[in-house]
Coordinates of C-alpha atoms and ligand atoms in Angstrom, one line a residue:
M169 CA 0.2 0.1 0.6
K170 CA 0.9 3.6 -0.7
K171 CA 1.8 6.2 2.1
G172 CA -0.4 8.3 1.1
L173 CA -3.0 6.1 1.4
L174 CA -2.7 4.4 4.8
V175 CA -2.8 8.9 6.1
L176 CA -5.9 8.4 3.7
L177 CA -7.0 5.2 5.3
A178 CA -5.0 6.8 9.2
I179 CA -8.0 10.5 9.0
A180 CA -10.5 8.9 7.8
V181 CA -11.0 6.2 11.1
M182 CA -10.0 9.2 12.5
M183 CA -12.8 11.4 11.5
M184 CA -15.8 7.8 12.3
A185 CA -13.7 8.0 15.1
L186 CA -14.2 11.6 16.5
A187 CA -18.6 11.4 14.2
G188 CA -19.6 8.6 17.4
C189 CA -19.9 11.7 20.4
A190 CA -21.5 13.9 18.0
K191 CA -22.5 18.4 18.5
K192 CA -24.4 19.1 16.2
D193 CA -24.8 23.2 13.1
E194 CA -22.1 24.7 15.5
G195 CA -19.8 24.0 12.5
L196 CA -17.7 21.0 11.5
Y197 CA -14.1 23.8 12.3
N198 CA -12.0 25.5 13.9
D199 CA -11.6 28.6 12.0
G200 CA -8.6 29.4 11.2
T201 CA -6.2 27.5 8.4
Y202 CA -4.3 24.6 8.3
V203 CA -2.4 22.6 5.9
G204 CA -2.3 19.4 4.2
E205 CA -0.7 17.4 2.1
G206 CA -1.4 14.1 -0.3
E207 CA -0.1 12.4 -2.8
G208 CA -0.8 12.9 -5.7
K209 CA 0.5 11.3 -9.8
Y210 CA 3.5 12.7 -9.2
G211 CA 4.7 13.4 -5.9
V212 CA 3.8 15.7 -2.7
I213 CA 0.4 17.8 -3.3
K214 CA 0.5 20.3 -0.4
V215 CA -2.5 22.3 0.1
E216 CA -3.8 25.1 2.5
V217 CA -7.7 25.7 3.8
T218 CA -8.7 28.1 5.4
I219 CA -12.1 27.5 7.5
Q220 CA -14.4 30.5 8.5
G221 CA -17.9 30.6 10.9
G222 CA -16.6 27.1 11.3
K223 CA -16.8 26.6 7.5
I224 CA -14.7 24.9 4.8
K225 CA -14.7 29.2 2.9
E226 CA -11.3 28.4 0.8
I227 CA -8.8 25.9 -0.2
K228 CA -5.2 27.3 -2.5
T229 CA -2.4 25.3 -3.6
L230 CA 0.6 25.5 -2.0
E231 CA 3.3 22.6 -3.7
H232 CA 2.4 20.2 -6.4
S233 CA 3.3 18.8 -9.5
E234 CA 0.8 17.6 -11.0
T235 CA 0.8 18.3 -15.0
P236 CA 1.2 22.1 -15.7
G237 CA -2.5 23.5 -16.9
L238 CA -3.8 19.5 -17.5
S239 CA -4.4 19.7 -13.3
D240 CA -5.2 23.2 -13.5
P241 CA -9.4 22.6 -14.0
V242 CA -9.2 19.6 -11.8
F243 CA -7.8 20.9 -8.8
E244 CA -10.3 24.5 -9.6
K245 CA -13.4 21.7 -10.3
L246 CA -12.4 20.0 -7.2
Y247 CA -12.1 22.8 -4.7
K248 CA -15.1 24.6 -5.6
S249 CA -17.0 20.7 -5.4
I250 CA -15.1 20.3 -1.5
V251 CA -16.5 23.6 -0.5
D252 CA -19.5 24.3 -2.0
K253 CA -20.5 20.3 0.2
Q254 CA -18.6 21.0 2.8
T255 CA -17.1 17.6 2.6
T256 CA -14.0 16.4 0.2
E257 CA -16.5 13.1 -0.4
V258 CA -17.3 14.7 -3.7
D259 CA -16.7 12.6 -6.1
A260 CA -13.1 12.0 -8.6
V261 CA -12.5 14.3 -11.4
S262 CA -13.2 12.1 -14.3
G263 CA -9.7 11.7 -16.3
G264 CA -7.7 13.9 -12.8
T265 CA -8.7 10.4 -10.6
I266 CA -5.3 9.8 -9.7
T267 CA -4.3 13.8 -8.4
S268 CA -8.1 14.0 -6.9
D269 CA -8.0 11.6 -5.4
G270 CA -4.5 13.5 -3.6
I271 CA -5.9 16.5 -3.3
K272 CA -9.2 15.0 -1.8
Q273 CA -6.8 13.4 0.8
A274 CA -4.5 17.1 1.0
V275 CA -7.7 18.5 2.1
A276 CA -8.9 15.5 4.4
D277 CA -5.8 15.5 6.1
A278 CA -5.8 19.7 6.1
L279 CA -9.2 19.6 8.2
S280 CA -8.4 16.6 10.5
K281 CA -6.6 19.1 11.9
A282 CA -8.9 21.6 12.3
L283 CA -11.9 19.0 13.4
K284 CA -13.4 20.2 16.7
A285 CA -13.8 18.2 19.3
G286 CA -16.1 16.7 19.4
A287 CA -17.8 17.7 14.9
V288 CA -19.8 14.8 14.0
V289 CA -18.8 14.4 9.6
T290 CA -21.7 13.7 7.6
K291 CA -22.5 12.8 4.3
P292 CA -24.3 15.7 2.9
A293 CA -26.7 14.6 -0.7
D294 CA -25.5 14.6 -4.0
T295 CA -27.4 17.2 -5.4
T296 CA -26.0 18.4 -8.4
G297 CA -26.3 18.9 -12.7
T298 CA -28.7 16.6 -12.3
T299 CA -31.5 19.3 -14.1
E300 CA -28.4 20.5 -16.5
A301 CA -28.5 16.7 -16.6
A302 CA -32.1 16.1 -17.4
V303 CA -32.3 18.7 -20.1
Q304 CA -29.5 17.6 -21.4
N305 CA -30.1 15.2 -22.4
Q306 CA -32.8 15.1 -24.6
D307 CA -33.4 15.3 -27.9
V308 CA -31.9 18.6 -29.6
E309 CA -31.8 20.0 -32.9
V310 CA -28.3 22.9 -34.2
D311 CA -27.1 23.9 -37.1
V312 CA -23.4 23.0 -36.8
L313 CA -22.4 19.8 -34.2
V314 CA -18.5 20.0 -34.0
I315 CA -17.1 17.2 -31.9
G316 CA -14.6 17.5 -28.8
A317 CA -13.3 20.5 -27.7
G318 CA -9.6 21.5 -27.6
G319 CA -8.1 24.2 -30.1
A320 CA -10.1 23.0 -32.9
G321 CA -12.4 21.7 -32.2
L322 CA -13.3 26.1 -30.6
T323 CA -12.5 27.3 -32.5
S324 CA -14.8 25.6 -35.3
A325 CA -17.6 26.4 -33.6
I326 CA -16.6 29.5 -32.9
T327 CA -16.5 29.9 -37.0
A328 CA -19.6 28.3 -36.7
A329 CA -21.3 30.7 -34.4
E330 CA -20.2 34.0 -35.8
N331 CA -21.4 33.2 -38.9
G332 CA -24.7 33.3 -37.1
A333 CA -25.5 29.1 -37.2
K334 CA -27.1 27.6 -33.9
V335 CA -23.7 25.2 -32.4
I336 CA -23.6 22.9 -29.7
L337 CA -19.9 21.7 -28.9
L338 CA -19.7 18.6 -27.1
E339 CA -16.6 18.0 -24.7
K340 CA -17.0 14.2 -22.7
L341 CA -14.8 15.6 -20.4
P342 CA -15.4 18.2 -17.6
F343 CA -13.1 21.0 -19.3
V344 CA -11.6 21.6 -22.5
G345 CA -8.1 22.3 -23.4
G346 CA -8.0 18.7 -24.7
N347 CA -5.0 18.2 -26.4
T348 CA -4.4 22.1 -26.8
Q349 CA -4.4 22.9 -23.3
I350 CA -0.7 21.4 -22.5
S351 CA 0.8 23.0 -25.6
A352 CA 3.9 24.4 -24.6
T353 CA 5.7 25.9 -26.9
G354 CA 3.6 27.8 -29.6
I355 CA 2.2 28.1 -32.4
T356 CA 4.3 28.1 -36.0
A357 CA 3.4 30.6 -38.6
S358 CA 5.0 32.5 -42.1
D359 CA 4.7 36.0 -42.9
T360 CA 3.1 37.4 -39.5
I361 CA 2.8 41.9 -38.7
L362 CA 5.2 39.9 -35.9
H363 CA 7.7 39.2 -38.2
K364 CA 7.6 42.7 -39.8
N365 CA 7.7 44.8 -37.1
Q366 CA 9.6 42.6 -35.7
G367 CA 12.2 42.9 -38.7
I368 CA 12.7 38.9 -38.5
S369 CA 11.7 36.9 -42.2
F370 CA 10.1 33.5 -42.6
T371 CA 9.0 33.1 -45.3
V372 CA 5.2 31.4 -47.0
E373 CA 8.1 29.8 -49.0
D374 CA 9.6 28.6 -46.2
H375 CA 7.0 27.7 -44.1
I376 CA 6.4 24.4 -46.5
K377 CA 9.1 23.9 -47.1
R378 CA 10.5 23.1 -43.7
T379 CA 7.4 21.1 -43.5
M380 CA 7.2 19.2 -47.1
E381 CA 11.1 18.3 -45.6
T382 CA 10.1 17.7 -41.8
G383 CA 7.1 14.6 -43.0
K384 CA 10.1 13.6 -45.8
D385 CA 7.9 14.6 -48.9
V386 CA 4.6 12.7 -47.0
P387 CA 2.2 16.0 -46.8
N388 CA -0.4 17.1 -48.8
L389 CA 0.9 19.9 -50.8
E390 CA -1.8 21.8 -51.5
L391 CA -3.6 21.1 -47.7
V392 CA 0.4 22.7 -46.3
T393 CA 0.4 25.5 -49.0
L394 CA -2.9 26.5 -47.4
L395 CA -1.4 26.7 -44.2
A396 CA 0.7 28.2 -44.2
Q397 CA -0.4 30.9 -46.4
S398 CA -3.2 31.1 -43.6
S399 CA -1.4 31.7 -40.5
S400 CA -0.7 35.5 -40.9
D401 CA -4.2 35.5 -40.4
A402 CA -4.7 32.6 -37.6
V403 CA -2.2 34.3 -35.8
D404 CA -4.1 37.6 -36.2
W405 CA -7.1 37.0 -35.3
L406 CA -5.6 35.4 -32.1
I407 CA -3.7 38.1 -31.4
S408 CA -7.6 39.6 -31.3
L409 CA -8.9 37.9 -29.2
G410 CA -6.3 40.0 -27.0
L411 CA -3.1 37.0 -26.7
E412 CA 0.2 38.9 -26.1
Y413 CA 3.2 37.1 -29.3
K414 CA 6.0 38.2 -30.2
V415 CA 8.5 36.3 -33.0
K416 CA 11.3 33.6 -31.0
N417 CA 14.5 35.0 -32.3
E418 CA 16.4 35.5 -35.1
E419 CA 17.1 31.5 -35.0
E420 CA 14.0 29.9 -34.3
P421 CA 11.9 32.4 -36.9
F422 CA 9.5 30.5 -37.9
W423 CA 8.2 30.5 -33.3
I424 CA 5.9 32.1 -32.3
I425 CA 5.0 32.8 -28.4
P426 CA 3.5 34.3 -25.8
V427 CA 5.2 37.3 -25.0
E428 CA 4.7 35.0 -21.9
G429 CA 3.1 32.2 -19.2
H430 CA 1.9 29.3 -20.8
Y431 CA 1.9 28.8 -25.1
G432 CA -1.4 26.4 -25.0
A433 CA -3.4 27.7 -21.3
Q434 CA -2.9 30.9 -23.0
L435 CA -4.6 30.1 -25.8
V436 CA -7.7 28.4 -24.5
A437 CA -8.4 30.3 -22.1
A438 CA -8.7 32.9 -24.7
M439 CA -10.7 31.0 -26.7
K440 CA -13.0 29.4 -24.2
A441 CA -13.4 33.4 -23.2
E442 CA -14.2 34.3 -26.9
A443 CA -17.0 31.1 -26.8
A444 CA -18.6 32.8 -24.1
K445 CA -20.2 35.1 -25.9
Y446 CA -21.8 33.4 -28.6
D447 CA -25.5 33.5 -27.3
N448 CA -25.9 30.6 -30.0
L449 CA -23.0 28.3 -29.1
E450 CA -23.3 26.5 -26.1
I451 CA -20.5 23.7 -24.5
R452 CA -21.7 20.8 -23.2
T453 CA -18.8 19.5 -21.1
E454 CA -19.0 15.7 -19.6
N455 CA -20.8 14.3 -23.5
K456 CA -19.4 11.7 -24.6
A457 CA -20.2 11.6 -28.8
L458 CA -20.6 8.0 -29.1
E459 CA -21.3 7.3 -32.6
L460 CA -22.1 8.9 -36.0
I461 CA -26.1 8.6 -37.6
L462 CA -26.5 8.4 -41.4
E463 CA -29.5 8.7 -42.9
N464 CA -29.6 8.3 -46.4
S465 CA -24.9 8.4 -46.5
V466 CA -25.7 11.2 -45.5
V467 CA -23.9 12.1 -42.0
V468 CA -26.7 14.2 -39.5
G469 CA -25.4 14.4 -36.0
A470 CA -24.4 12.1 -33.0
V471 CA -26.3 10.1 -30.3
V472 CA -24.5 11.5 -26.6
E473 CA -23.8 9.8 -23.7
N474 CA -24.0 11.7 -20.4
S475 CA -24.6 11.0 -16.5
N476 CA -27.9 10.5 -17.9
G477 CA -27.5 8.3 -20.5
T478 CA -28.3 8.4 -24.2
Y479 CA -29.9 11.5 -26.4
N480 CA -29.1 11.9 -30.4
I481 CA -28.2 15.9 -31.3
K482 CA -29.4 16.7 -35.0
A483 CA -27.5 19.1 -37.6
K484 CA -27.4 19.8 -40.3
N485 CA -23.8 20.1 -40.6
V486 CA -20.9 17.9 -37.9
I487 CA -17.4 18.8 -36.9
L488 CA -15.3 16.0 -35.7
A489 CA -12.1 17.4 -33.7
T490 CA -11.5 14.7 -31.0
G491 CA -7.9 15.2 -31.6
G492 CA -5.4 11.9 -31.9
L493 CA -5.3 8.9 -30.3
N494 CA -2.4 8.8 -28.2
N495 CA -4.4 7.7 -25.3
N496 CA -5.5 4.9 -26.2
P497 CA -1.6 2.4 -26.1
E498 CA -3.9 -0.2 -28.3
M499 CA -5.2 1.3 -30.8
I500 CA -1.4 3.2 -31.2
A501 CA -0.3 -0.9 -31.8
E502 CA -2.8 -1.9 -33.4
Y503 CA -2.2 1.5 -36.4
N504 CA 1.6 0.3 -35.8
A505 CA 2.8 -2.9 -33.9
K506 CA 6.4 -1.1 -33.0
Y507 CA 4.7 0.7 -30.6
A508 CA 2.9 -2.3 -28.6
G509 CA 2.6 -1.3 -25.2
I510 CA 3.9 2.5 -25.5
H511 CA 3.0 4.6 -22.2
T512 CA 0.4 7.6 -23.0
G513 CA 2.9 10.3 -20.2
M514 CA 2.6 13.1 -22.4
T515 CA -1.2 13.4 -23.6
T516 CA -4.4 14.3 -21.9
P517 CA -7.2 11.3 -21.2
G518 CA -9.7 12.4 -23.6
A519 CA -7.1 11.3 -27.0
T520 CA -7.9 7.4 -27.1
G521 CA -9.2 7.5 -31.0
D522 CA -13.2 8.0 -30.4
G523 CA -12.7 10.1 -34.0
I524 CA -11.1 7.9 -35.7
V525 CA -12.9 5.2 -35.3
M526 CA -17.1 7.1 -35.0
A527 CA -15.4 8.1 -38.7
K528 CA -14.3 5.0 -40.2
A529 CA -17.1 3.8 -39.2
V530 CA -19.4 6.3 -41.7
G531 CA -17.1 5.7 -44.5
A532 CA -13.7 8.1 -44.3
N533 CA -10.3 7.6 -45.0
L534 CA -7.8 7.4 -43.0
I535 CA -4.6 8.3 -44.0
D536 CA -1.1 8.0 -42.5
M537 CA -2.4 6.5 -39.6
E538 CA 1.1 3.9 -38.5
H539 CA 2.9 6.9 -37.8
F540 CA 2.6 8.5 -34.2
Q541 CA 5.2 11.0 -33.1
V542 CA 7.2 9.4 -29.9
R543 CA 9.0 10.9 -27.6
P544 CA 11.9 8.3 -26.1
L545 CA 12.5 10.0 -23.2
S546 CA 9.8 11.3 -21.1
L547 CA 8.0 12.4 -18.5
N548 CA 5.1 13.8 -16.0
G549 CA 3.5 15.2 -19.0
E550 CA 6.4 16.7 -20.3
W551 CA 9.5 15.2 -22.1
F552 CA 13.6 16.1 -21.8
R553 CA 15.2 16.8 -25.0
E554 CA 17.9 13.5 -26.4
T555 CA 20.4 15.7 -25.8
I556 CA 21.1 15.8 -22.1
L557 CA 22.1 11.6 -22.6
S558 CA 25.6 14.1 -24.9
T559 CA 25.7 17.5 -24.6
E560 CA 28.4 19.8 -24.6
G561 CA 30.8 16.3 -24.0
K562 CA 28.9 15.8 -20.9
G563 CA 27.3 12.7 -20.9
G564 CA 24.6 10.5 -18.4
I565 CA 23.7 6.8 -19.8
L566 CA 20.2 4.6 -20.1
V567 CA 20.1 2.3 -17.9
N568 CA 17.3 -0.6 -17.4
L569 CA 15.7 -2.2 -14.6
D570 CA 17.4 -4.6 -14.0
G571 CA 21.1 -1.7 -14.0
E572 CA 22.7 -2.4 -17.4
R573 CA 23.0 -0.2 -20.0
F574 CA 21.5 -1.7 -22.8
T575 CA 22.4 0.9 -26.1
N576 CA 24.5 3.8 -27.4
E577 CA 22.7 6.4 -26.1
T578 CA 22.6 9.1 -28.5
L579 CA 21.0 7.2 -31.9
S580 CA 18.3 9.3 -32.9
P581 CA 15.0 9.5 -30.9
K582 CA 12.7 6.8 -33.2
E583 CA 14.7 4.0 -32.5
L584 CA 15.7 5.3 -28.6
V585 CA 11.6 4.3 -28.4
T586 CA 12.7 1.3 -30.1
E587 CA 15.4 0.3 -27.7
I588 CA 13.3 1.1 -24.7
L589 CA 10.2 -1.2 -25.2
G590 CA 12.8 -3.3 -25.6
Q591 CA 13.3 -3.0 -22.5
R592 CA 11.4 -4.5 -19.2
D593 CA 8.6 -2.7 -18.4
R594 CA 9.1 -0.9 -21.2
V595 CA 11.2 1.8 -18.6
A596 CA 14.8 3.2 -18.5
Y597 CA 16.9 4.9 -15.4
F598 CA 18.1 8.3 -16.9
I599 CA 21.8 7.9 -15.4
F600 CA 23.9 11.4 -14.7
D601 CA 26.2 13.5 -12.3
Q602 CA 26.5 16.9 -10.7
E603 CA 27.9 18.3 -13.4
M604 CA 24.7 17.6 -15.8
A605 CA 22.5 18.4 -13.5
E606 CA 23.1 21.9 -13.4
T607 CA 23.1 22.2 -17.4
A608 CA 19.5 23.3 -18.6
D609 CA 18.5 20.1 -19.8
G610 CA 20.1 17.4 -15.7
K611 CA 17.4 20.9 -14.1
K612 CA 14.6 20.3 -15.8
A613 CA 14.6 16.5 -15.8
F614 CA 15.7 16.7 -12.2
T615 CA 12.2 18.5 -11.2
K616 CA 9.8 17.9 -13.4
G617 CA 11.8 13.6 -13.7
S618 CA 10.2 13.3 -10.1
G619 CA 14.3 12.8 -10.4
V620 CA 16.2 10.9 -7.2
S621 CA 20.0 11.5 -5.7
A622 CA 21.9 10.5 -3.6
D623 CA 25.7 11.1 -2.7
T624 CA 26.9 7.1 -3.9
I625 CA 26.2 5.1 -7.3
E626 CA 24.9 2.6 -4.9
E627 CA 22.9 4.3 -2.4
L628 CA 21.0 6.1 -6.0
A629 CA 20.5 3.0 -6.5
T630 CA 18.5 1.7 -3.7
L631 CA 16.8 4.1 -3.3
I632 CA 15.4 3.4 -7.4
G633 CA 15.4 -0.7 -6.1
L634 CA 18.6 -1.6 -9.0
D635 CA 20.8 -4.0 -7.8
A636 CA 23.8 -1.8 -6.3
A637 CA 26.5 -3.5 -7.1
T638 CA 25.3 -4.1 -10.4
L639 CA 24.7 0.1 -11.2
A640 CA 28.1 0.5 -10.0
K641 CA 29.8 -1.8 -12.3
T642 CA 27.7 -0.6 -14.8
V643 CA 28.9 3.7 -14.2
E644 CA 33.0 2.7 -13.7
A645 CA 32.6 0.7 -16.7
Y646 CA 31.2 3.8 -19.4
N647 CA 33.7 5.7 -17.1
Q648 CA 36.3 3.7 -18.3
G649 CA 34.8 4.2 -21.8
V650 CA 33.6 0.7 -21.9
D651 CA 30.9 -0.2 -24.2
A652 CA 29.1 -2.6 -26.4
F653 CA 26.8 0.2 -28.0
S654 CA 29.5 2.0 -30.7
R655 CA 28.9 5.2 -28.1
K656 CA 31.2 7.7 -29.9
T657 CA 30.4 10.6 -27.2
M658 CA 31.1 8.9 -23.9
G659 CA 31.0 11.6 -21.1
K660 CA 31.6 10.7 -17.7
I661 CA 29.4 10.1 -14.8
T662 CA 31.6 11.7 -12.0
V663 CA 31.5 14.0 -9.7
G664 CA 29.1 13.7 -7.6
P665 CA 25.8 13.7 -6.0
F666 CA 24.3 11.6 -8.9
Y667 CA 21.0 11.5 -10.4
A668 CA 17.7 8.7 -11.6
V669 CA 15.3 9.5 -13.5
K670 CA 12.6 7.1 -14.7
T671 CA 12.2 7.6 -18.1
M672 CA 10.0 5.9 -20.4
P673 CA 8.8 6.5 -24.1
S674 CA 5.5 8.5 -24.4
N675 CA 2.8 9.1 -27.5
H676 CA 3.5 12.9 -27.8
Y677 CA 1.0 13.2 -31.9
T678 CA -0.8 11.6 -33.1
M679 CA 0.8 11.9 -37.4
G680 CA -2.4 10.7 -39.4
G681 CA -6.8 10.5 -39.1
V682 CA -9.0 10.7 -41.1
E683 CA -9.1 12.1 -45.4
I684 CA -9.7 15.5 -45.7
N685 CA -10.0 18.2 -48.0
K686 CA -9.2 21.9 -48.2
D687 CA -13.0 22.2 -47.1
A688 CA -12.6 20.9 -45.0
Q689 CA -14.8 18.0 -46.2
V690 CA -14.3 14.5 -45.2
I691 CA -13.3 12.3 -47.4
G692 CA -14.8 8.5 -47.6
T693 CA -12.4 5.4 -49.4
N694 CA -14.8 5.8 -52.2
G695 CA -12.5 9.3 -53.0
A696 CA -16.2 11.8 -52.3
P697 CA -16.9 14.3 -49.9
V698 CA -19.0 12.2 -46.9
P699 CA -21.8 14.8 -47.1
G700 CA -23.0 16.7 -43.7
L701 CA -19.3 16.0 -42.5
Y702 CA -15.8 18.0 -41.4
A703 CA -12.7 17.8 -39.5
A704 CA -9.3 20.1 -37.7
G705 CA -6.9 18.9 -36.2
E706 CA -5.1 16.1 -34.6
V707 CA -8.1 13.8 -35.7
V708 CA -6.9 14.8 -39.3
G709 CA -4.5 12.6 -41.6
G710 CA -2.4 14.8 -44.3
L711 CA -0.3 17.2 -43.2
Y712 CA 2.5 15.6 -40.9
G713 CA 3.2 11.9 -43.3
P714 CA 6.5 10.6 -40.6
G715 CA 8.2 14.4 -39.6
R716 CA 5.7 16.9 -37.5
V717 CA 6.4 20.5 -37.0
A718 CA 6.2 21.3 -33.9
G719 CA 3.4 24.2 -33.8
N720 CA 1.6 24.3 -36.9
N721 CA -0.9 21.3 -34.6
T722 CA -2.4 24.2 -33.3
L723 CA -2.7 26.5 -36.4
D724 CA -3.4 24.0 -38.4
D725 CA -6.9 23.6 -35.3
I726 CA -7.2 27.0 -36.7
V727 CA -6.7 27.5 -40.2
F728 CA -9.0 24.3 -40.9
G729 CA -11.1 25.3 -37.9
K730 CA -12.1 28.1 -39.0
I731 CA -12.4 26.8 -43.0
A732 CA -14.5 23.4 -41.1
G733 CA -16.6 26.1 -39.3
R734 CA -17.5 28.4 -41.8
N735 CA -18.2 25.3 -44.2
A736 CA -20.2 23.6 -42.1
S737 CA -22.9 26.8 -41.2
K738 CA -23.0 27.9 -44.4
Ligands
ADP68 P1 -6.9 18.9 -31.1 O1 -5.4 20.3 -30.9 O2 -7.7 18.8 -32.1 O3 -8.2 20.9 -30.8 P2 -7.6 18.3 -28.5 O4 -6.9 16.9 -27.9 O5 -6.7 19.3 -28.3 O6 -7.3 18.5 -30.0 O7 -8.6 18.5 -27.8 C1 -9.7 16.9 -29.1 C2 -10.9 17.0 -27.4 O8 -12.2 16.1 -27.9 C3 -10.4 16.9 -25.6 O9 -11.0 17.6 -25.0 C4 -11.5 15.3 -26.4 O10 -11.3 15.4 -24.9 C5 -12.1 16.2 -27.1 N1 -13.2 14.6 -27.5 C6 -12.7 13.3 -27.5 N2 -13.5 12.6 -28.1 C7 -14.7 13.0 -27.7 C8 -15.8 12.6 -28.0 N3 -16.0 11.7 -28.0 N4 -17.1 13.3 -27.7 C9 -17.2 14.6 -27.2 N5 -15.0 15.2 -26.4 C10 -14.3 14.1 -26.8

């Protein structure tokens, strides 16, 4: 049993013991602020609970290592329901169960310190959501139904609403944002107003060339050209939403990044605020599209499921914006057996390929499905650069659970993926020393990766459960330049303290998906558009092939989201 669970149990037992000697209605808690700790997915969650008038008034996060951006709505939603219901006995936020448990545990810990002697802890009746869900369970008809509320879905829905259409935007999770929300870097765009203002050149032609080269000429040139040509308008639109951007620098002129702050979180917040301006646009979270409704070979809506059951939404046109299948390892393996057993640490929970399945069932053609962008060295929702294995002549090694090296760590990311997937539990430990720990990559890996450190290699091995003698032997051999894997740049692991970070290959982006044309219509296996069906975003294939230009993805959400929204609302 995890240590955290034991603490939780102890708190529960204590609360139950107190429940016997009851005095009702005076407020359960002593006023003040109380700090509590719980165990989240990636480490300690520390909260501060304010009690006023004997009641839970406010909860603040003091510390956590959960996935940036993605975990924010989990904290927000859970705090709200704990304060509303005055209990930690609330439902976990779906898609964030482990984080939810950690938060509840931390709040319960704080509350146990605030609890008045003799207070009764009772469980209130659950009344949340029922009215809303009942209304949402009626069959309904709209002009445009958008499925999936990430960047592409939000853009499509806003555009259709702007055109006067009555729109419902469905999101199966309790929060909007999808993988767009965790998109950290920025948007790729060319010939924008920002390039002009900063006197930095990255032309539409450069953009097309970069995209086609990275994708080894597999991407659809017509779509890529449209993408690049529309990128300046896309950036103008984002600026009009109040986002403040700049071109990164001369060296990386393709990146448009926020002046400050987290790119994806800001983007989604701005889109959410824009969507809220339209009375004719309704966002329904915790409503999942199960299948598309086909009448006389035309897509006319979807069957939707929520906590009350299923109902139908009929629409003149449907836009699929369900994202990729990064969180569906079985489906990934189905399309590329090489990635069987892949980890899913770098994605939000909603990316399970639903759109692909739904589209296929109505005759959509799927393209580039074998291509995935997989990062070999991923940690908590992030990844660290492979350069950490050989930065500036310093070096680290990868060892398996037997404490042994198994590969040339300087292989290409793609090759490293295969190597690590071949190891027990498909994980590796990255072992490095203080010199590496002081580099930017090293610092990030240690902090984001919940790394451990120790003064000796033997102690380090014990901390991570590896055989101490074997790891010491492995490190010593490496330091002496012994290498069975033809590694050219061998560094040293000699300056203590020593560090270990667990790492695993994780899928990062789904390159393939449904085929679309330049009007964002979904193309059928018969080569003709599937009437009534449009698609945008990561659910679409054809823009990347085997290699993705980072930052083109949120660009394609916007460019094809706008095209889909416009055409579906005509
Ligand atoms: P994109 O960048 O293409 O917008 P995202 O991953 O950002 O992709 O967003 C896709 C969204 O679609 C996610 O929030 C995901 O939870 C949602 N989604 C996926 N499948 C369904 C479904 N069957 N019904 C409703 N929403 C869905």
